């Protein structure tokens, strides 16, 4: 697939099902993201994965 075809056919989700993302899919996404370019080639990306919406130290 050519780059211009990918850019023109990329799906943009506007609604989410709330279904959990399988770990295998999550790891594949994160692995692919490691090789994505960064602005100014700083490569200072940090990822926080939240699997549970309850934050024990949140006080709420």
PDB file of C-alpha atoms in Angstrom, residues 13-43:
ATOM      1  CA  UNK A  13     -13.074   6.719  15.248  1.00  0.00           C
ATOM      2  CA  UNK A  14     -15.594   9.065  16.814  1.00  0.00           C
ATOM      3  CA  UNK A  15     -17.330   6.524  19.018  1.00  0.00           C
ATOM      4  CA  UNK A  16     -15.861   3.846  21.253  1.00  0.00           C
ATOM      5  CA  UNK A  17     -17.388   0.583  22.429  1.00  0.00           C
ATOM      6  CA  UNK A  18     -15.690   0.537  25.807  1.00  0.00           C
ATOM      7  CA  UNK A  19     -14.509  -3.023  25.144  1.00  0.00           C
ATOM      8  CA  UNK A  20     -11.072  -3.749  26.602  1.00  0.00           C
ATOM      9  CA  UNK A  21      -8.163  -3.835  24.208  1.00  0.00           C
ATOM     10  CA  UNK A  22      -6.389  -7.214  24.165  1.00  0.00           C
ATOM     11  CA  UNK A  23      -2.810  -7.057  25.468  1.00  0.00           C
ATOM     12  CA  UNK A  24      -1.447  -8.483  22.193  1.00  0.00           C
ATOM     13  CA  UNK A  25      -3.007  -5.601  20.237  1.00  0.00           C
ATOM     14  CA  UNK A  26      -1.763  -3.034  22.743  1.00  0.00           C
ATOM     15  CA  UNK A  27       1.786  -4.398  22.609  1.00  0.00           C
ATOM     16  CA  UNK A  28       1.731  -4.362  18.807  1.00  0.00           C
ATOM     17  CA  UNK A  29       0.640  -0.705  18.778  1.00  0.00           C
ATOM     18  CA  UNK A  30       3.320   0.272  21.300  1.00  0.00           C
ATOM     19  CA  UNK A  31       5.983  -1.681  19.431  1.00  0.00           C
ATOM     20  CA  UNK A  32       5.089   0.072  16.167  1.00  0.00           C
ATOM     21  CA  UNK A  33       5.051   3.461  17.919  1.00  0.00           C
ATOM     22  CA  UNK A  34       8.665   2.986  19.057  1.00  0.00           C
ATOM     23  CA  UNK A  35       9.779   3.402  15.456  1.00  0.00           C
ATOM     24  CA  UNK A  36       7.639   6.434  14.642  1.00  0.00           C
ATOM     25  CA  UNK A  37       9.505   9.690  14.063  1.00  0.00           C
ATOM     26  CA  UNK A  38       9.429  12.382  16.730  1.00  0.00           C
ATOM     27  CA  UNK A  39       9.567  16.157  16.395  1.00  0.00           C
ATOM     28  CA  UNK A  40      13.163  17.301  16.154  1.00  0.00           C
ATOM     29  CA  UNK A  41      14.181  13.651  16.607  1.00  0.00           C
ATOM     30  CA  UNK A  42      14.026  14.154  20.381  1.00  0.00           C
ATOM     31  CA  UNK A  43      12.434  10.742  20.947  1.00  0.00           C
TER      32      UNK A  43
END
